[in-house]
Coordinates of C-alpha atoms in Angstrom, one line a residue:
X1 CA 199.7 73.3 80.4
X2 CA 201.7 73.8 77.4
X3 CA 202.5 77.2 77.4
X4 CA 204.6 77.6 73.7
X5 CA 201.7 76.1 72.0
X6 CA 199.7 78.3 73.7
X7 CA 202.0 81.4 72.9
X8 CA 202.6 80.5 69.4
X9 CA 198.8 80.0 68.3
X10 CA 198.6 83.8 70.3
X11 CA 201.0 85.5 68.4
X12 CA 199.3 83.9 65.2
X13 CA 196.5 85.4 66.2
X14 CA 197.7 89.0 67.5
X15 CA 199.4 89.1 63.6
X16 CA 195.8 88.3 62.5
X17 CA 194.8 90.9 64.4
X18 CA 196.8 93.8 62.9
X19 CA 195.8 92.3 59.4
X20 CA 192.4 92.8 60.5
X21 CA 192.6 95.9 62.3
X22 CA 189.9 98.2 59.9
X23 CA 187.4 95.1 59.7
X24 CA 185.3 95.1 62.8
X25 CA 183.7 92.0 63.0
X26 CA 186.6 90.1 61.8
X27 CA 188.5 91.9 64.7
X28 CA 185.7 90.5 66.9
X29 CA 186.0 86.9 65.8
X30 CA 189.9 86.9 65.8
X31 CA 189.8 88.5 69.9
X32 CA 186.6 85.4 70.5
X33 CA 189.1 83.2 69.1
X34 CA 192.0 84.3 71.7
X35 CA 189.6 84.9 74.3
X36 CA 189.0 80.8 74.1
X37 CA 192.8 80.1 74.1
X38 CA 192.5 81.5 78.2
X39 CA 189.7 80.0 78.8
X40 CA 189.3 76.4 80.2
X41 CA 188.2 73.8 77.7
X42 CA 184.2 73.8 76.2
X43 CA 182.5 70.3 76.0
X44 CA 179.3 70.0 75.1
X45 CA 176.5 67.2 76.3
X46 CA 174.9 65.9 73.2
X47 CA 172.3 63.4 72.3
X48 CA 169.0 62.3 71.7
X49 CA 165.8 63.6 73.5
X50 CA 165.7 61.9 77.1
X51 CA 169.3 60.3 76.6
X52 CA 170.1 62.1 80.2
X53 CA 172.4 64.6 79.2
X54 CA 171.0 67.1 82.5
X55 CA 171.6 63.8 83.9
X56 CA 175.1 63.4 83.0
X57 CA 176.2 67.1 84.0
X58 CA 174.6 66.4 87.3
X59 CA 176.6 63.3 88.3
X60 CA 180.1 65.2 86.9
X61 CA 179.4 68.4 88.8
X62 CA 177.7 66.5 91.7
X63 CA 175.2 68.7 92.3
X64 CA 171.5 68.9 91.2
X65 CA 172.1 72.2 88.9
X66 CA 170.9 71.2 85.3
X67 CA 167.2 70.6 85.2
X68 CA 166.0 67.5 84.2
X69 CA 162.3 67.3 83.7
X70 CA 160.4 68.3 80.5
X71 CA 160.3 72.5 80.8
X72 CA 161.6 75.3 79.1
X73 CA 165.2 75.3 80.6
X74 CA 165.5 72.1 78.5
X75 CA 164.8 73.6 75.1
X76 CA 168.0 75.9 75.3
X77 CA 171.5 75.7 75.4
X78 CA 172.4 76.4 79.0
X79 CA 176.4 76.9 79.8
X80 CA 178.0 75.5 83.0
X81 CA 181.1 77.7 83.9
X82 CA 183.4 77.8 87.5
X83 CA 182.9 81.2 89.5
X84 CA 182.9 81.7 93.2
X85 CA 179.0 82.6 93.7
X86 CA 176.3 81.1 92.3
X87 CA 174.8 83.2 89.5
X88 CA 172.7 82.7 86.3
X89 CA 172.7 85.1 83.3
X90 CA 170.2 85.1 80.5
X91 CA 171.8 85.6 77.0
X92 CA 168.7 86.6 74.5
X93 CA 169.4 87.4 70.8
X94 CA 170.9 90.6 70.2
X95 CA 173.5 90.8 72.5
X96 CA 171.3 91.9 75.5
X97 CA 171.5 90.1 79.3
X98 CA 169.6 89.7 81.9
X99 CA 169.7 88.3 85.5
X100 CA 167.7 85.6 86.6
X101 CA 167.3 84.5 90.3
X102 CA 169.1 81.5 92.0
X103 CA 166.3 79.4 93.9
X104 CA 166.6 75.9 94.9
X105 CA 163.2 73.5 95.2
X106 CA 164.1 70.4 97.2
X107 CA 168.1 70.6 96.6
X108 CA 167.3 71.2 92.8
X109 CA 168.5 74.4 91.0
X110 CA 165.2 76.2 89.4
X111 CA 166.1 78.2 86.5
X112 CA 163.1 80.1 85.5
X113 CA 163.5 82.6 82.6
X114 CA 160.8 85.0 83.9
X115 CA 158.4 84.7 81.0
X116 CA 161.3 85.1 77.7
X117 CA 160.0 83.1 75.0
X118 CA 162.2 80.3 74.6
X119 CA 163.2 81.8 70.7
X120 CA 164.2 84.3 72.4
X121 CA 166.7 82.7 74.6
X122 CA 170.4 82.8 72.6
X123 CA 171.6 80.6 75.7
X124 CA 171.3 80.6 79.7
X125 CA 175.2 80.7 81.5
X126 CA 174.9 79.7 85.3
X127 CA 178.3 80.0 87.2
X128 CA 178.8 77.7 90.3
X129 CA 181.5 77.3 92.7
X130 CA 182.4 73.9 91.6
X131 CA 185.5 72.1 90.8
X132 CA 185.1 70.4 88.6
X133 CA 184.1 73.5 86.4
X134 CA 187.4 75.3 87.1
X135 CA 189.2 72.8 84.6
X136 CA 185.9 72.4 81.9
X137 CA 183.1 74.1 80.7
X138 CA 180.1 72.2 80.4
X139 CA 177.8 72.7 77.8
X140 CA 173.9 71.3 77.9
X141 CA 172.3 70.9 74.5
X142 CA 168.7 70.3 73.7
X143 CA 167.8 66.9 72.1
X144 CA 168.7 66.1 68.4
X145 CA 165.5 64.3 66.6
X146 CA 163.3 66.3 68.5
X147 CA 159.5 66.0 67.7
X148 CA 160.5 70.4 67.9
X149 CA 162.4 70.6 64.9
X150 CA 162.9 74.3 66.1
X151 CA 164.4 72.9 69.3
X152 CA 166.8 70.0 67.2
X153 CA 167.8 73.0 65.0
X154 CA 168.8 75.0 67.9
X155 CA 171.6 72.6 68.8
X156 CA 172.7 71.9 65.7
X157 CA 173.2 75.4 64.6
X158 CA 175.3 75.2 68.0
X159 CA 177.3 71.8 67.7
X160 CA 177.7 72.3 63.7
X161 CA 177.4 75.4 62.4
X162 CA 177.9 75.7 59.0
X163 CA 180.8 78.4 58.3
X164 CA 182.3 78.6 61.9
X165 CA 183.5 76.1 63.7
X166 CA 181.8 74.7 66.5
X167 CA 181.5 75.8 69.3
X168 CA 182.2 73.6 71.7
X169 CA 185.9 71.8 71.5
X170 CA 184.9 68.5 72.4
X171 CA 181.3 66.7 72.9
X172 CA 180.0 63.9 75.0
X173 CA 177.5 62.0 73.0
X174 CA 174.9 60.3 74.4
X175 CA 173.2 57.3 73.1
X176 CA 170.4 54.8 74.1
X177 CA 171.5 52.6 71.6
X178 CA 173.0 53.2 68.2
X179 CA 171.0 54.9 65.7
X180 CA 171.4 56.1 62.2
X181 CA 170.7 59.5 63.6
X182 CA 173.8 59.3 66.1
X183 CA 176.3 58.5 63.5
X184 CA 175.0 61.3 61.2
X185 CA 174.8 64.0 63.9
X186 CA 178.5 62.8 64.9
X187 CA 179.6 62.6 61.5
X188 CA 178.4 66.1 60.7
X189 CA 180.3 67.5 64.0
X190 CA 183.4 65.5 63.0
X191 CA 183.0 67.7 59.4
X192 CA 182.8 70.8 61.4
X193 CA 185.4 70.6 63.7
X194 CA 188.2 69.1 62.0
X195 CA 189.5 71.6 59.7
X196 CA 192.8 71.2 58.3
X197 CA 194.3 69.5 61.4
X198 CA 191.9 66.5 61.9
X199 CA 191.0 64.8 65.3
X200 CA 188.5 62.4 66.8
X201 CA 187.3 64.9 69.6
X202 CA 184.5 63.0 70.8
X203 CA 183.4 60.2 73.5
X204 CA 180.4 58.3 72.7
X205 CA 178.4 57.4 76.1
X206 CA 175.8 54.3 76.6
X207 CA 173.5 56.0 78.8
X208 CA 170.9 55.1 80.4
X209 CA 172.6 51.9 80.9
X210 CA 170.3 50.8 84.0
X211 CA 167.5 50.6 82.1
X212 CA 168.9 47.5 80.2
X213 CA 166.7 44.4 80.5
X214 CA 164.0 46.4 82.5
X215 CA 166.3 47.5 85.6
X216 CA 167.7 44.0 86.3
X217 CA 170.4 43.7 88.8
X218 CA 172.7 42.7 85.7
X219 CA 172.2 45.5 83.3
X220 CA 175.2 47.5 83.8
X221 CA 177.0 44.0 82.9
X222 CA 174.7 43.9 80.0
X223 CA 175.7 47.7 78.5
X224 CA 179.0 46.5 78.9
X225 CA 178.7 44.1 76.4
X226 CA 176.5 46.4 74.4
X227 CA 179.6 48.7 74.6
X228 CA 181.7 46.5 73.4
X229 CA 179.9 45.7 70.5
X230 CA 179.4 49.5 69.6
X231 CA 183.3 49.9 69.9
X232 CA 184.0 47.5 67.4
X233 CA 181.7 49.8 64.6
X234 CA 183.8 50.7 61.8
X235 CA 181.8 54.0 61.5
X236 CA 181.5 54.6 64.9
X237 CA 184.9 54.4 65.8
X238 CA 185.9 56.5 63.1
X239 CA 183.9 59.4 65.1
X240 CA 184.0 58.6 69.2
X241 CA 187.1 57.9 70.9
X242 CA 185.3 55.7 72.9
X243 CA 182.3 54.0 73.9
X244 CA 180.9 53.8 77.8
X245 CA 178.2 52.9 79.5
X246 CA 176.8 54.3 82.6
X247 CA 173.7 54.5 84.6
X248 CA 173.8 58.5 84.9
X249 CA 170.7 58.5 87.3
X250 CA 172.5 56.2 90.0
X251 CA 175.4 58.8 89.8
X252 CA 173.9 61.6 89.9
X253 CA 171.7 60.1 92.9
X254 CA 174.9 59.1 94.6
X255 CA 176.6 62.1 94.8
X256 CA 173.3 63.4 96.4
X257 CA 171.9 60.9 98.3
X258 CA 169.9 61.9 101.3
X259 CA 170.2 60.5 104.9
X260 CA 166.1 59.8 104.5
X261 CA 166.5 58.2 101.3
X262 CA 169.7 55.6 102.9
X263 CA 167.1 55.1 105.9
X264 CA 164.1 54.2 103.3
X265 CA 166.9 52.2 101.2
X266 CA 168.0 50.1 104.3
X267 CA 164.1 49.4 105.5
X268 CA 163.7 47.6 101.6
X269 CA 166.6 45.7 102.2
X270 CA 165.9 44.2 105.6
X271 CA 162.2 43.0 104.6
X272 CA 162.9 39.4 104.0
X273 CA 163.5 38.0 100.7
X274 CA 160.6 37.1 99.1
X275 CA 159.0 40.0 100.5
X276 CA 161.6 42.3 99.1
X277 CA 161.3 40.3 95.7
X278 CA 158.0 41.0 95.5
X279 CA 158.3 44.6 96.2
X280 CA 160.7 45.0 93.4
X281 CA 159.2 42.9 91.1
X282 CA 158.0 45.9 89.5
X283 CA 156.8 49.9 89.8
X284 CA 153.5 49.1 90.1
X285 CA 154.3 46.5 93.0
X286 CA 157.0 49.0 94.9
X287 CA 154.5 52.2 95.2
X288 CA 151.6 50.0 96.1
X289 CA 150.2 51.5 99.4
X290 CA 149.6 47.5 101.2
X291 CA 153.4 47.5 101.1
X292 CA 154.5 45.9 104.3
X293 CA 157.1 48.2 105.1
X294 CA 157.2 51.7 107.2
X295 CA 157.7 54.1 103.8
X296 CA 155.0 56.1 102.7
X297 CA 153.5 55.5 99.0
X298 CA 155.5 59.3 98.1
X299 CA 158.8 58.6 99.8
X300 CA 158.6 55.3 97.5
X301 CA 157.8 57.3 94.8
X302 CA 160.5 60.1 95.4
X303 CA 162.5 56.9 95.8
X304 CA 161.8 55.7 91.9
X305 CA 162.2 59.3 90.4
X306 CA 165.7 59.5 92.3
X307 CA 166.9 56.2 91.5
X308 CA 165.0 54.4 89.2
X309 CA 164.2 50.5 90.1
X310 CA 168.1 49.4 89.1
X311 CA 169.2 52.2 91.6
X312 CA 166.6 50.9 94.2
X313 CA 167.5 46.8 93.9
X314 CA 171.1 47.5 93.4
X315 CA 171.0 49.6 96.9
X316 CA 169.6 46.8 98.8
X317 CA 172.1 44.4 97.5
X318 CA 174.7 47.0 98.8
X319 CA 173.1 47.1 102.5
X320 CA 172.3 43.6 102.4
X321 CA 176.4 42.6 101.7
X322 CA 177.4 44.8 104.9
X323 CA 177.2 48.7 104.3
X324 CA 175.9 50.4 107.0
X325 CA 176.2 54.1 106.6
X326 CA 175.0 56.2 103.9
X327 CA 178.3 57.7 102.3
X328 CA 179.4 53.9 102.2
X329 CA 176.4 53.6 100.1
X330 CA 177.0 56.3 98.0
X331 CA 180.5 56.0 97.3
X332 CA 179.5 52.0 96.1
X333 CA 176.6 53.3 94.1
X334 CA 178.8 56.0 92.2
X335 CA 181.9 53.1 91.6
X336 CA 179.2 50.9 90.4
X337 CA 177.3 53.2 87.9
X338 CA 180.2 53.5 85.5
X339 CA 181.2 57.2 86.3
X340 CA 184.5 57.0 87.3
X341 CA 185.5 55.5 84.0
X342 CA 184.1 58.5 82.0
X343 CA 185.6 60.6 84.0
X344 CA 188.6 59.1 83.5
X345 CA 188.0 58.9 79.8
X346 CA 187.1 63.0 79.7
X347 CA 190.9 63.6 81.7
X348 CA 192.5 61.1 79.5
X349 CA 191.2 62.5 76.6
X350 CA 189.8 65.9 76.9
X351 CA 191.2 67.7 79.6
X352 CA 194.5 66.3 79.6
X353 CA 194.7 67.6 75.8
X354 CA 192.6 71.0 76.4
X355 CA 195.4 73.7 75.0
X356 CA 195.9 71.3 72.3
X357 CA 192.4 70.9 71.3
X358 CA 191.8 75.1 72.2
X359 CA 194.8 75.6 69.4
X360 CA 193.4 73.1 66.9
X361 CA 189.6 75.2 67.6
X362 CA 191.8 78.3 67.2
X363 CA 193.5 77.6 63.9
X364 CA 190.7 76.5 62.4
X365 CA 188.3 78.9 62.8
X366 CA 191.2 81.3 61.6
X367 CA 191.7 79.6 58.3
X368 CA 187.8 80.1 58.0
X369 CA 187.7 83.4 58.2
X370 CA 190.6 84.1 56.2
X371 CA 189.2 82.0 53.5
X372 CA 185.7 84.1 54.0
X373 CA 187.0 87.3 54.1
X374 CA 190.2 88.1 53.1
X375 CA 192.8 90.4 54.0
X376 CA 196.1 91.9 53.5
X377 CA 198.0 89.5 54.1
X378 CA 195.7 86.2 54.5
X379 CA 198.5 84.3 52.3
X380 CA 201.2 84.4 54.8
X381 CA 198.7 83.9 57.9
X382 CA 197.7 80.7 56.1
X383 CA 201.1 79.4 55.2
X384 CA 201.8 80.5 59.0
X385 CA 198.9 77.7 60.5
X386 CA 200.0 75.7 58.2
X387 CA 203.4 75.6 59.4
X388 CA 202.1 75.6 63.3
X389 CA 200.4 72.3 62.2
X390 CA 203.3 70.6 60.7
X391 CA 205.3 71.3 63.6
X392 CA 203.1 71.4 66.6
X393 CA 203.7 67.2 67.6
X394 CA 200.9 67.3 69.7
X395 CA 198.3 68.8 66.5
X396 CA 200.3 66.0 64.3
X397 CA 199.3 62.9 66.9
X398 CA 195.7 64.3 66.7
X399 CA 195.7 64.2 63.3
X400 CA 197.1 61.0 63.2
X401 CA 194.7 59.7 65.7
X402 CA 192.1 60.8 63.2
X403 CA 193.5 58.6 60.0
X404 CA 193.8 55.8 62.4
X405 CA 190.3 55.8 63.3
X406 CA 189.6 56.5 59.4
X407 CA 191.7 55.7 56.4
X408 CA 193.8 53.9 58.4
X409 CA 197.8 54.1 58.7
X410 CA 199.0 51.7 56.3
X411 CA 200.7 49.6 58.4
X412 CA 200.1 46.0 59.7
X413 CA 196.6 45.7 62.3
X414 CA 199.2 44.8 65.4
X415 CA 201.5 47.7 64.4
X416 CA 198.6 50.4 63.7
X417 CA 197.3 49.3 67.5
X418 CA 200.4 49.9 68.9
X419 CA 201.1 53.4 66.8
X420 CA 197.3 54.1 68.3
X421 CA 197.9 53.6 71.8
X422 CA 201.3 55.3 71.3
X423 CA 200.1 58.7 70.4
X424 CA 197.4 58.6 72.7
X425 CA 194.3 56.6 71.6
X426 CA 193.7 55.4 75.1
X427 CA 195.1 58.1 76.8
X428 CA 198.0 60.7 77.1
X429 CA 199.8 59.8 80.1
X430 CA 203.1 57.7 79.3
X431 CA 201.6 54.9 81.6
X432 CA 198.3 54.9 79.2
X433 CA 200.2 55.0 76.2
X434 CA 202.7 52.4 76.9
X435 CA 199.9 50.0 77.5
X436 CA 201.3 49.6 81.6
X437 CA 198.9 49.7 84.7
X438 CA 198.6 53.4 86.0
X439 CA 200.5 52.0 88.8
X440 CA 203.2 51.0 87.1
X441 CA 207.2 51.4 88.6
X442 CA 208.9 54.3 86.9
X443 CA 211.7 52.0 85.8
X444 CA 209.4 49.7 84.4
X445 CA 207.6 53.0 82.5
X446 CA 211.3 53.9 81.4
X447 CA 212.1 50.9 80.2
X448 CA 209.4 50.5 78.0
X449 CA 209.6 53.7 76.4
X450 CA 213.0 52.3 75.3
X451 CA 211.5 49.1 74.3
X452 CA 209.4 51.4 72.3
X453 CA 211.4 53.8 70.5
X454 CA 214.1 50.8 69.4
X455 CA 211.1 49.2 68.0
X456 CA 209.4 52.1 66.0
X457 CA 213.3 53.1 65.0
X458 CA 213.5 49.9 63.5
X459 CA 210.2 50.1 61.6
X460 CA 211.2 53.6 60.4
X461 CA 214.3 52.5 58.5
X462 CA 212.0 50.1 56.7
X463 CA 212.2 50.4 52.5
X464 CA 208.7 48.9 52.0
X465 CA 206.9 51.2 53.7
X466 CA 204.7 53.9 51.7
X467 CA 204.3 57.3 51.9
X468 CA 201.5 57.4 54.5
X469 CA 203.2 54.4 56.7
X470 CA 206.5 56.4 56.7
X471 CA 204.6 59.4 58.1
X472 CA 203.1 57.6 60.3
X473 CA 206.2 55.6 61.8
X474 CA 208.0 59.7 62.1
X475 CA 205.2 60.8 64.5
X476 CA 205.0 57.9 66.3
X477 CA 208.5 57.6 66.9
X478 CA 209.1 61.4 67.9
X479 CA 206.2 60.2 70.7
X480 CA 208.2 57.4 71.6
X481 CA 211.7 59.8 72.0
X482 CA 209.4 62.3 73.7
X483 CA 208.3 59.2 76.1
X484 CA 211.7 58.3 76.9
X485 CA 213.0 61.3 77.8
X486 CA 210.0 62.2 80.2
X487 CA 210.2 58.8 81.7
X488 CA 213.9 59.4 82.1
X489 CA 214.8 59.3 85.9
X490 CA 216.0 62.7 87.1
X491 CA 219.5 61.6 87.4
X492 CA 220.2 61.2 83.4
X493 CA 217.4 63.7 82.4
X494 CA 219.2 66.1 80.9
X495 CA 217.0 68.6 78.8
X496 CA 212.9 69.7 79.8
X497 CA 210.5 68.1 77.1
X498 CA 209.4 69.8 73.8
X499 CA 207.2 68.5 72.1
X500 CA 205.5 71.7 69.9
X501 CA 208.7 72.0 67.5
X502 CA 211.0 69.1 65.8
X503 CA 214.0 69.8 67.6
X504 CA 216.2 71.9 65.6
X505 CA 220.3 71.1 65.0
X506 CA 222.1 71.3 67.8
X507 CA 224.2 74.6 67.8
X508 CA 228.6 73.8 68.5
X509 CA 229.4 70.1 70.3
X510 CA 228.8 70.4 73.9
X511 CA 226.3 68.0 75.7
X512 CA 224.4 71.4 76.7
X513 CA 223.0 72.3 72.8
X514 CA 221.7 68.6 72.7
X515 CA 217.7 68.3 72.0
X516 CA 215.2 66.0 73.5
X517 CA 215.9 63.7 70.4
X518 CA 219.5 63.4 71.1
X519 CA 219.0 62.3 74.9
X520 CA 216.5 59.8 73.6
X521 CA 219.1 58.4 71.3
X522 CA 221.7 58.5 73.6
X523 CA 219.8 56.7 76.3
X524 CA 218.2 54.0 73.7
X525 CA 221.5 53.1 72.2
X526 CA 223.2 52.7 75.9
X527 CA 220.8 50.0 77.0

């Protein structure tokens, strides 16, 4: 957590307050704003119309909570939040609520909204004792190109409001493939959320990867490539950290599956191969009721609507190879269905960074406001973020990220990769951003923080560089002094890490005034 980002951004905000003190709904803006600061970190579930976004938030939270057929629940914006009994609260415009019950039909959460039209519905908030929610709040968003263009304009008004910023502080996109209504739906988000301190704040996701090449046994192989190709868009990459595929409905499956579903599973895979072949052949082949096998026509088809025929195939190559039990099975089918590296991606990216990306929310819907209504003393709030940006490092590398991924960083394609991955483009751990395996020795980590800060010194003191390369080479290289002395071993660590200001002059010459910059110097020009 970093606590004196957290605190500055707060006191901002309590000055905005007293600025604001006779203007009611600016008063009730500025306290939604800190409100946020304290609360963990909102990302939204975005995409097309059936992209699996219920889907999604099932396999993260591992639980069947987010209803995925056609109905109402779909229509509206339904918020995911940690609290120690299940409960669901209805949210209908004007400010009023109302409690709705918590019923489960075959493991699935039913939320049922007792008749409210769905206009009506501002947004539906269940809590659940989850952990995964105690970190994130998880935010489901109808479809975008909706046939409903009421129901497409519902979450856009949400994701990309037009005067506020969004929101949500991050968004996972979801994508069948790549259309030109993706790229404008993350290109208008990346317009509302950036503000003055710009960021890439979103992970583009290849769902539905399964269904590739009809459910073959090679389509997660296939999205990969898929992936790869999408990566390598200039315009997408400009507006998604990342591209990743996953088949959401084997994950979500696996961190359900049934002890009658492994025992259906395992009957499919004994039948002998060309009998199995022909059973998965196709749908119409598998629920066929002449099926020579001991599972009823419905389990097959609860089977399908669990699985799909990817899930089902790739399940009886599992048994077939030597699992025997049915959390071996699940555990193989959730590695296998590309979760673990979005969730990777979402800590890496999202929740590793949450106060940072909460500030950059906060500050930007404060320079809205003042800019739309102002007060007293809007001049020196304004000059006030904008100092918090220039000297927050952590708002600066997210801004920098952004450039990178759009204008570009003047510098050579080999250095601009390495200045990426330095301020976090693949992830904020040192490990991540040193380009080592996360299992890498501490010395080895230490060292090439070193490596790293003698090389981006070097490229600092350049006289051809211009103006945006020389910013560019400071920020990367107060990452790189930062890195150094975090990977410093306790022994010769000799100051914590700060990171929100550019350390300041030392004070008289003892070794005890010295900033993190000085130790990083120190220890670079001993090796």
């Amino acid at each position: 957590m970093n606590l004196r980002l957290l605190d500055e951004a707060d006191a901002l905000l309590d000055a905005a307050e007293t600025d604001y003190r006779d203007d009611a709904e600016a008063l009730r803006r500025i306290r939604e704003y800190r409100r946020r600061l304290g609360e963990p970190i909102r990302v939204a579930i975005a995409g097309m119309v059936k992209a699996g976004k219920s889907t999604l938030l099932n396999a993260i939270i591992g639980e069947e909570i987010a209803p995925t057929d056609a109905g109402e629940c779909t229509k509206v914006i339904t918020w995911y939040r940690h609290g120690p009994t299940p409960r669901i609260t209805m949210h209908v415009l004007g400010g009023a609520e109302r409690s709705l019950p918590v019923r489960r039909d075959d493991g699935r959460l039913v939320i049922d909204l007792g008749g409210t039209p769905v206009e009506e519905v501002e947004r539906v908030e269940v809590q659940w004792p989850s952990k995964r929610l105690e970190e994130v709040t998880l935010i489901d968003t109808p479809g975008i190109a909706s046939l409903s263009t009421e129901v497409s304009a519902r979450s856009a008004s949400f994701l990309i409001p037009q005067d506020t910023p969004s929101e949500a502080d991050a968004i996972i996109y979801l994508m069948r493939h790549l259309h030109s209504a993706d790229l404008g739906f993350l290109s208008a988000f990346h317009d509302t959320s950036v503000g003055t301190s710009a960021t890439v704040n979103a992970l583009a996701v290849l769902s539905r990867a399964d269904e590739i090449g009809a459910g073959r046994i090679d389509a997660l192989l296939s999205a990969r490539t898929i992936a790869e190709r999408y990566r390598s868009d200039a315009a997408l990459r400009s507006l998604a950290l990342d591209v990743v595929p996953i088949a959401g409905l084997v994950a979500q499956s696996a961190r359900t599956l049934r002890q009658r579903e492994f025992d259906a599973l395992r009957q499919i895979a004994r039948l002998g191969r060309q009998s199995r072949e022909r059973m998965l052949v196709s749908v119409d082949r598998f629920v066929r009721s002449d099926a020579s096998i001991d599972v009823s026509p419905e389990d097959r088809v609860g089977l399908l609507d669990r699985y799909g025929m990817f899930g089902i195939r790739l399940s009886a190559v599992v048994i077939r190879s030597g699992c025997d039990d049915s959390t071996e099975l699940a555990d193989e089918l959730y590695r296998r269905s590309g979760m673990q590296d979005l969730l990777r991606h979402v800590s890496d990216q999202f929740r590793s960074r949450a106060d940072v990306l909460k500030v950059r929310t906060a500050l930007t819907a404060l320079g809205a406001l003042i800019r739309q209504r102002p007060g007293p003393s809007s001049p020196d709030l304004a000059n006030a973020i904008e100092r918090l940006e220039a000297n927050a490092h952590e708002l600066r590398e997210l801004s920098l990220l952004s450039a990178a991924r759009t204008i570009g960083l003047g510098l050579a394609p080999e250095q601009a990769a390495d200045a990426e991955r330095l301020i976090g483009g693949s992830g904020t751990s040192a490990r991540r951003r040193l380009g080592l395996p996360d299992d890498a020795p501490a010395d080895d980590v230490h060292r090439s923080a070193i490596d790293a800060l003698q090389r981006w010194r070097m490229l600092l003191g350049s006289p051809l560089l211009d103006r945006a390369a020389l910013e560019a080479c400071q920020v990367v290289t107060r990452t790189c002094e930062a890195l150094v002395v975090e990977s410093a071993p306790t022994s010769v660590q000799r100051s914590p890490l700060r990171l929100v200001q550019h350390p300041e002059p030392a004070v008289g010459g003892g070794r005890e005034a010295q900033s993190p910059r000085d130790d990083a110097e120190d220890e670079a020009d001993h090796q």
